[in-house]
Coordinates of C-alpha atoms in Angstrom, one line a residue:
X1 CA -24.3 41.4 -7.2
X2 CA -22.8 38.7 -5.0
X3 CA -22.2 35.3 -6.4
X4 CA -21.2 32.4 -5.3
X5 CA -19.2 29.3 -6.5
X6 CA -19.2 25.9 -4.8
X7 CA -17.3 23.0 -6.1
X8 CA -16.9 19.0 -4.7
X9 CA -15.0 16.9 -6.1
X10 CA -16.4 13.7 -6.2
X11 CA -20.5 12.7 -6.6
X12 CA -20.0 11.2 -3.0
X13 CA -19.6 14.9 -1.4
X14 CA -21.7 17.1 -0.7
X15 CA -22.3 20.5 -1.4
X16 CA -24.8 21.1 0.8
X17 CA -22.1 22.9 3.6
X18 CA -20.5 25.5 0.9
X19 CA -24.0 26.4 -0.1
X20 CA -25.4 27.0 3.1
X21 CA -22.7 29.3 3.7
X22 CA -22.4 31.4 0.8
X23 CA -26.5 31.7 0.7
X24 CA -25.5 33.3 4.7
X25 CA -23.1 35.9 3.2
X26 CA -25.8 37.1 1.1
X27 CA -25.1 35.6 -2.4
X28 CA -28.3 35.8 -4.7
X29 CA -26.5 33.4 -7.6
X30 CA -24.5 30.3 -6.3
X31 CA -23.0 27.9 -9.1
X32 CA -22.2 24.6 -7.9
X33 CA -21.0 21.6 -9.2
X34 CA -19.4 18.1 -8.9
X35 CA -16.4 17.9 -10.9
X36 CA -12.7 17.2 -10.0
X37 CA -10.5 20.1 -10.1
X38 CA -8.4 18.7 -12.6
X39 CA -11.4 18.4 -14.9
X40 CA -10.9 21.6 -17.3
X41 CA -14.3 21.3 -18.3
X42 CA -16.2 22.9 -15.9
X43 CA -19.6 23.7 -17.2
X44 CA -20.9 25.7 -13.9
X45 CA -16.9 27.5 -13.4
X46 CA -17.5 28.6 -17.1
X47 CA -20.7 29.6 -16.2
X48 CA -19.9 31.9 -13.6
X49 CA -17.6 33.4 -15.4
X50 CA -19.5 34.8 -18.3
X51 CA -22.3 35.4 -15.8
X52 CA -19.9 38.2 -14.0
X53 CA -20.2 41.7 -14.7
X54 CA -18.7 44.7 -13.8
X55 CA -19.5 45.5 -9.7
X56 CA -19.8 41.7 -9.2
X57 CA -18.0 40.1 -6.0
X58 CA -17.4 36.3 -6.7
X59 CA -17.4 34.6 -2.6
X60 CA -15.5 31.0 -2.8
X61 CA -15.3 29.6 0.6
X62 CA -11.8 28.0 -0.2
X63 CA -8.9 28.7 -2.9
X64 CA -9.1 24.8 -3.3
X65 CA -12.5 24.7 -4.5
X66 CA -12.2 27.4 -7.4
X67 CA -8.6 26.0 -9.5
X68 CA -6.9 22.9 -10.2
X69 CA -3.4 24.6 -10.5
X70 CA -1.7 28.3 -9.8
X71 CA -1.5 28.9 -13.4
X72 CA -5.6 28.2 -13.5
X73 CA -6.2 30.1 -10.3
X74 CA -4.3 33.0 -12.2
X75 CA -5.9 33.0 -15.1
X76 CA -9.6 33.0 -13.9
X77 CA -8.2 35.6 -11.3
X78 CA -7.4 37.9 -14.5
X79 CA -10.7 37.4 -16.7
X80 CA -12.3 38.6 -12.9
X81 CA -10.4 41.4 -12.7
X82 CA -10.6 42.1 -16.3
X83 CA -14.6 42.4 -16.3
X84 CA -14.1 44.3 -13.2
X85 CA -15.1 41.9 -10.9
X86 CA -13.9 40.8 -7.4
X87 CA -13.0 37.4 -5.8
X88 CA -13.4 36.7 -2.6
X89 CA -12.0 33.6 -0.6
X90 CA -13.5 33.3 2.7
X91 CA -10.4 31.0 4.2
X92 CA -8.1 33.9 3.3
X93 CA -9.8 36.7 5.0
X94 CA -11.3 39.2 3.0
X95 CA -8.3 39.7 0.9
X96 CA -8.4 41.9 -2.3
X97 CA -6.9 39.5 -5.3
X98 CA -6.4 42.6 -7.4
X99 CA -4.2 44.2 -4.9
X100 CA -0.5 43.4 -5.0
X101 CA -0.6 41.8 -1.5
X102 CA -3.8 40.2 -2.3
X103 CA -2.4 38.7 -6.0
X104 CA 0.5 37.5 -3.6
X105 CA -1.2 35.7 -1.1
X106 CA -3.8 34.3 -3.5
X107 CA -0.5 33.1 -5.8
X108 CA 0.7 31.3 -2.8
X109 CA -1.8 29.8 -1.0
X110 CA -2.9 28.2 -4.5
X111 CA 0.6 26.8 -5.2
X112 CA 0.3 25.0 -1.9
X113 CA -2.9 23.5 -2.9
X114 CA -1.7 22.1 -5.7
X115 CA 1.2 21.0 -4.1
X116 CA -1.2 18.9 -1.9
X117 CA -3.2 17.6 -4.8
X118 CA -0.1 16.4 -6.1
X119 CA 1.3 14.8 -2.8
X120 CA -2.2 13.2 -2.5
X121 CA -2.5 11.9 -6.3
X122 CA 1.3 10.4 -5.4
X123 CA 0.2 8.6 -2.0
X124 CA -2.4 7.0 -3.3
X125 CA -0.5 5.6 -6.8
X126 CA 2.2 4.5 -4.3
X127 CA -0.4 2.7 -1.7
X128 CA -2.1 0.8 -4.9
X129 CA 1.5 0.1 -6.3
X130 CA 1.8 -1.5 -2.5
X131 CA -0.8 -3.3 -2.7
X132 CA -0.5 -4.8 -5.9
X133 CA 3.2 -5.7 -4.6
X134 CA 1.5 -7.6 -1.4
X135 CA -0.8 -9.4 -3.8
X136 CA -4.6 -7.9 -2.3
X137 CA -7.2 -7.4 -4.5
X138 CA -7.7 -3.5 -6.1
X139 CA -10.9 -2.6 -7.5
X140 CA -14.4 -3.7 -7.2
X141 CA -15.0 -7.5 -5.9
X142 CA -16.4 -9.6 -8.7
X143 CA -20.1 -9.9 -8.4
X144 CA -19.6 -14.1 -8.7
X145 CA -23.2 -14.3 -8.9
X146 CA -23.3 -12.0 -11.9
X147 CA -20.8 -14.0 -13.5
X148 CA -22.1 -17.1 -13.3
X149 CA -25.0 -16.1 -15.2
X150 CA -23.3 -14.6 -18.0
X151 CA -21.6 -17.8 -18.5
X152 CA -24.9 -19.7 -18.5
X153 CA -26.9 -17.5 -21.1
X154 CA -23.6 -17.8 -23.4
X155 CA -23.9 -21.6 -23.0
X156 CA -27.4 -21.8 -24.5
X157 CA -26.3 -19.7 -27.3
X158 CA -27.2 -16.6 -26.3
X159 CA -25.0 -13.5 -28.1
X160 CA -23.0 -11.2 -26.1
X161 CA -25.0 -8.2 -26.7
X162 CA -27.9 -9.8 -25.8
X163 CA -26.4 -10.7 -22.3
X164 CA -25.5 -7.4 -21.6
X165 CA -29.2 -6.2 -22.1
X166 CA -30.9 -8.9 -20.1
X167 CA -28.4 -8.8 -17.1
X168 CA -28.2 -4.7 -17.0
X169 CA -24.6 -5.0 -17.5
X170 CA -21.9 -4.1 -19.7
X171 CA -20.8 -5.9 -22.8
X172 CA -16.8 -5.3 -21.8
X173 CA -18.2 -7.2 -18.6
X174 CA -19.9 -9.8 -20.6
X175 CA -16.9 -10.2 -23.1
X176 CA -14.2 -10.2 -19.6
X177 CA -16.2 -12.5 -18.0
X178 CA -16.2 -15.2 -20.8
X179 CA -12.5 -14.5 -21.7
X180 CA -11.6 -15.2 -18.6
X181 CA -13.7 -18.0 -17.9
X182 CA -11.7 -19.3 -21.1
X183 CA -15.1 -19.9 -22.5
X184 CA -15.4 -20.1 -26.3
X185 CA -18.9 -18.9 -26.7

Protein backbone atom coordinates (compact mmCIF):
# COMPACT_ATOMS: atom_id res chain seq x y z
CA UNK A 1 0.00 0.00 0.00
CA UNK A 2 1.23 3.49 -0.50
CA UNK A 3 0.95 6.03 2.16
CA UNK A 4 1.53 9.23 2.58
CA UNK A 5 2.66 11.73 5.32
CA UNK A 6 2.19 15.48 5.10
CA UNK A 7 3.32 17.76 7.82
CA UNK A 8 3.17 21.98 8.19
CA UNK A 9 4.34 23.47 10.70
CA UNK A 10 2.33 26.16 11.78
CA UNK A 11 -1.96 26.48 11.56
CA UNK A 12 -1.10 29.32 9.07
CA UNK A 13 0.28 26.76 6.26
CA UNK A 14 -1.24 24.85 4.30
CA UNK A 15 -1.24 21.40 3.49
CA UNK A 16 -3.19 21.49 0.72
CA UNK A 17 0.18 21.37 -1.89
CA UNK A 18 1.84 18.10 -0.15
CA UNK A 19 -1.56 16.45 -0.38
CA UNK A 20 -2.23 17.13 -3.79
CA UNK A 21 0.90 15.57 -4.62
CA UNK A 22 1.13 12.57 -2.77
CA UNK A 23 -2.80 11.77 -3.79
CA UNK A 24 -0.83 12.15 -7.70
CA UNK A 25 1.69 9.42 -6.80
CA UNK A 26 -1.03 7.13 -6.03
CA UNK A 27 -1.13 7.06 -2.16
CA UNK A 28 -4.63 5.55 -0.96
CA UNK A 29 -3.76 6.76 2.97
CA UNK A 30 -2.28 10.33 3.50
CA UNK A 31 -1.69 11.49 7.26
CA UNK A 32 -1.45 15.04 7.69
CA UNK A 33 -1.03 17.25 10.32
CA UNK A 34 -0.16 20.78 11.77
CA UNK A 35 2.44 20.44 14.30
CA UNK A 36 6.02 21.82 14.63
CA UNK A 37 8.64 19.47 14.03
CA UNK A 38 10.05 19.87 17.32
CA UNK A 39 6.69 18.85 18.77
CA UNK A 40 7.39 14.99 19.84
CA UNK A 41 3.94 14.53 20.04
CA UNK A 42 2.79 13.83 16.89
CA UNK A 43 -0.53 12.22 16.97
CA UNK A 44 -0.87 11.63 12.87
CA UNK A 45 3.37 10.69 12.69
CA UNK A 46 2.49 8.06 15.40
CA UNK A 47 -0.30 7.13 13.49
CA UNK A 48 1.38 6.29 10.47
CA UNK A 49 3.57 4.45 12.04
CA UNK A 50 1.57 1.78 13.57
CA UNK A 51 -0.65 1.91 10.51
CA UNK A 52 2.53 0.47 8.38
CA UNK A 53 2.77 -3.06 7.50
CA UNK A 54 5.03 -5.18 5.87
CA UNK A 55 5.04 -4.25 1.77
CA UNK A 56 4.07 -0.64 2.71
CA UNK A 57 5.96 2.34 0.94
CA UNK A 58 5.74 5.54 3.11
CA UNK A 59 6.03 8.80 0.19
CA UNK A 60 7.20 12.19 2.16
CA UNK A 61 7.61 14.88 -0.32
CA UNK A 62 10.53 16.36 1.89
CA UNK A 63 13.12 14.92 4.63
CA UNK A 64 12.07 18.23 6.44
CA UNK A 65 8.50 17.48 6.79
CA UNK A 66 8.93 13.80 8.45
CA UNK A 67 11.75 14.60 11.60
CA UNK A 68 12.70 17.32 13.92
CA UNK A 69 16.34 16.05 14.25
CA UNK A 70 18.82 13.16 12.61
CA UNK A 71 18.59 11.20 15.65
CA UNK A 72 14.44 11.27 15.05
CA UNK A 73 14.74 10.83 11.28
CA UNK A 74 16.88 7.70 12.33
CA UNK A 75 14.83 6.30 14.51
CA UNK A 76 11.52 6.33 12.58
CA UNK A 77 13.81 5.26 9.57
CA UNK A 78 14.50 1.96 11.73
CA UNK A 79 10.83 1.08 13.13
CA UNK A 80 10.10 1.42 8.88
CA UNK A 81 12.58 -0.78 8.11
CA UNK A 82 11.92 -2.95 11.01
CA UNK A 83 8.08 -3.69 9.97
CA UNK A 84 9.44 -4.08 6.53
CA UNK A 85 8.39 -1.05 5.23
CA UNK A 86 9.92 1.58 2.82
CA UNK A 87 10.38 5.44 2.89
CA UNK A 88 10.37 7.36 0.20
CA UNK A 89 11.44 11.19 -0.02
CA UNK A 90 10.45 12.59 -3.17
CA UNK A 91 13.22 15.69 -2.95
CA UNK A 92 15.83 12.93 -2.77
CA UNK A 93 15.06 11.02 -5.73
CA UNK A 94 13.74 7.67 -5.28
CA UNK A 95 16.44 6.74 -2.93
CA UNK A 96 16.28 3.35 -0.95
CA UNK A 97 16.76 4.48 3.04
CA UNK A 98 17.46 0.83 3.83
CA UNK A 99 20.35 0.66 1.42
CA UNK A 100 23.72 1.80 2.72
CA UNK A 101 23.88 4.73 0.17
CA UNK A 102 20.40 5.43 0.79
CA UNK A 103 20.83 5.43 4.98
CA UNK A 104 23.78 7.80 3.97
CA UNK A 105 22.18 10.26 2.05
CA UNK A 106 18.95 10.23 4.19
CA UNK A 107 21.60 10.70 7.45
CA UNK A 108 22.85 13.77 5.72
CA UNK A 109 20.45 15.57 4.19
CA UNK A 110 18.55 15.35 7.67
CA UNK A 111 21.52 16.78 9.64
CA UNK A 112 21.44 19.68 7.32
CA UNK A 113 17.88 20.30 8.01
CA UNK A 114 18.30 20.46 11.39
CA UNK A 115 21.15 22.49 11.00
CA UNK A 116 18.72 25.07 9.30
CA UNK A 117 16.07 24.77 12.01
CA UNK A 118 18.61 25.63 14.28
CA UNK A 119 20.21 28.64 12.33
CA UNK A 120 16.55 29.79 11.89
CA UNK A 121 15.36 29.31 15.72
CA UNK A 122 18.94 31.53 16.34
CA UNK A 123 18.08 34.48 13.76
CA UNK A 124 15.01 35.04 14.97
CA UNK A 125 16.03 35.01 19.09
CA UNK A 126 18.86 37.35 17.84
CA UNK A 127 16.37 39.74 15.67
CA UNK A 128 13.80 39.96 18.84
CA UNK A 129 16.91 40.38 21.26
CA UNK A 130 17.53 43.48 18.48
CA UNK A 131 14.66 44.68 18.82
CA UNK A 132 14.09 44.78 22.29
CA UNK A 133 17.67 46.52 22.35
CA UNK A 134 16.23 49.39 19.88
CA UNK A 135 13.25 49.72 22.18
CA UNK A 136 10.13 48.61 19.43
CA UNK A 137 7.32 46.90 20.51
CA UNK A 138 7.36 42.64 20.34
CA UNK A 139 4.26 40.89 20.52
CA UNK A 140 0.65 41.57 19.89
CA UNK A 141 -0.42 45.51 20.05
CA UNK A 142 -2.62 46.07 23.03
CA UNK A 143 -6.23 46.00 22.10
CA UNK A 144 -6.66 49.73 24.06
CA UNK A 145 -10.23 49.41 23.51
CA UNK A 146 -10.30 46.10 25.31
CA UNK A 147 -8.57 47.48 28.02
CA UNK A 148 -10.44 50.24 28.81
CA UNK A 149 -13.30 48.20 29.41
CA UNK A 150 -11.86 45.87 31.73
CA UNK A 151 -10.85 48.75 33.82
CA UNK A 152 -14.47 50.04 33.80
CA UNK A 153 -16.35 46.73 34.83
CA UNK A 154 -13.58 46.37 37.77
CA UNK A 155 -14.62 50.01 38.85
CA UNK A 156 -18.27 49.13 39.39
CA UNK A 157 -17.18 46.17 41.30
CA UNK A 158 -17.37 43.68 39.07
CA UNK A 159 -14.88 40.40 39.89
CA UNK A 160 -12.16 39.38 37.69
CA UNK A 161 -13.61 36.21 36.56
CA UNK A 162 -16.55 37.76 35.77
CA UNK A 163 -14.73 40.21 33.40
CA UNK A 164 -13.06 37.57 31.66
CA UNK A 165 -16.49 35.87 30.80
CA UNK A 166 -18.41 39.02 29.65
CA UNK A 167 -15.44 40.49 27.54
CA UNK A 168 -14.45 36.83 25.90
CA UNK A 169 -11.14 37.31 27.22
CA UNK A 170 -8.64 35.86 29.49
CA UNK A 171 -8.46 36.30 33.22
CA UNK A 172 -4.29 36.58 33.01
CA UNK A 173 -5.53 39.58 30.53
CA UNK A 174 -7.98 40.78 32.96
CA UNK A 175 -5.56 40.46 36.01
CA UNK A 176 -2.36 42.22 33.56
CA UNK A 177 -4.52 44.77 32.50
CA UNK A 178 -5.50 46.06 36.09
CA UNK A 179 -1.91 45.45 37.45
CA UNK A 180 -0.68 47.45 35.13
CA UNK A 181 -3.15 50.00 35.17
CA UNK A 182 -2.07 50.10 38.96
CA UNK A 183 -5.67 49.68 39.74
CA UNK A 184 -6.65 48.20 43.11
CA UNK A 185 -9.83 46.57 42.25
Amino acid sequence: MLIGYARVSSKEQSLKIQIEQLKQLGCDKVFQESASGKDSEREQLNAMLDFAREGDTIHVMKVDRLARNTIDALQIADQLSQKGAGLIFHDLGNVDINSDVGRVIYTTISAFAEMERKRILQRCNEGRERAKAEGRHLGRFPNEALHQRIQELAERGMNKHAISKELGCSRTTVYRVLERSNARY
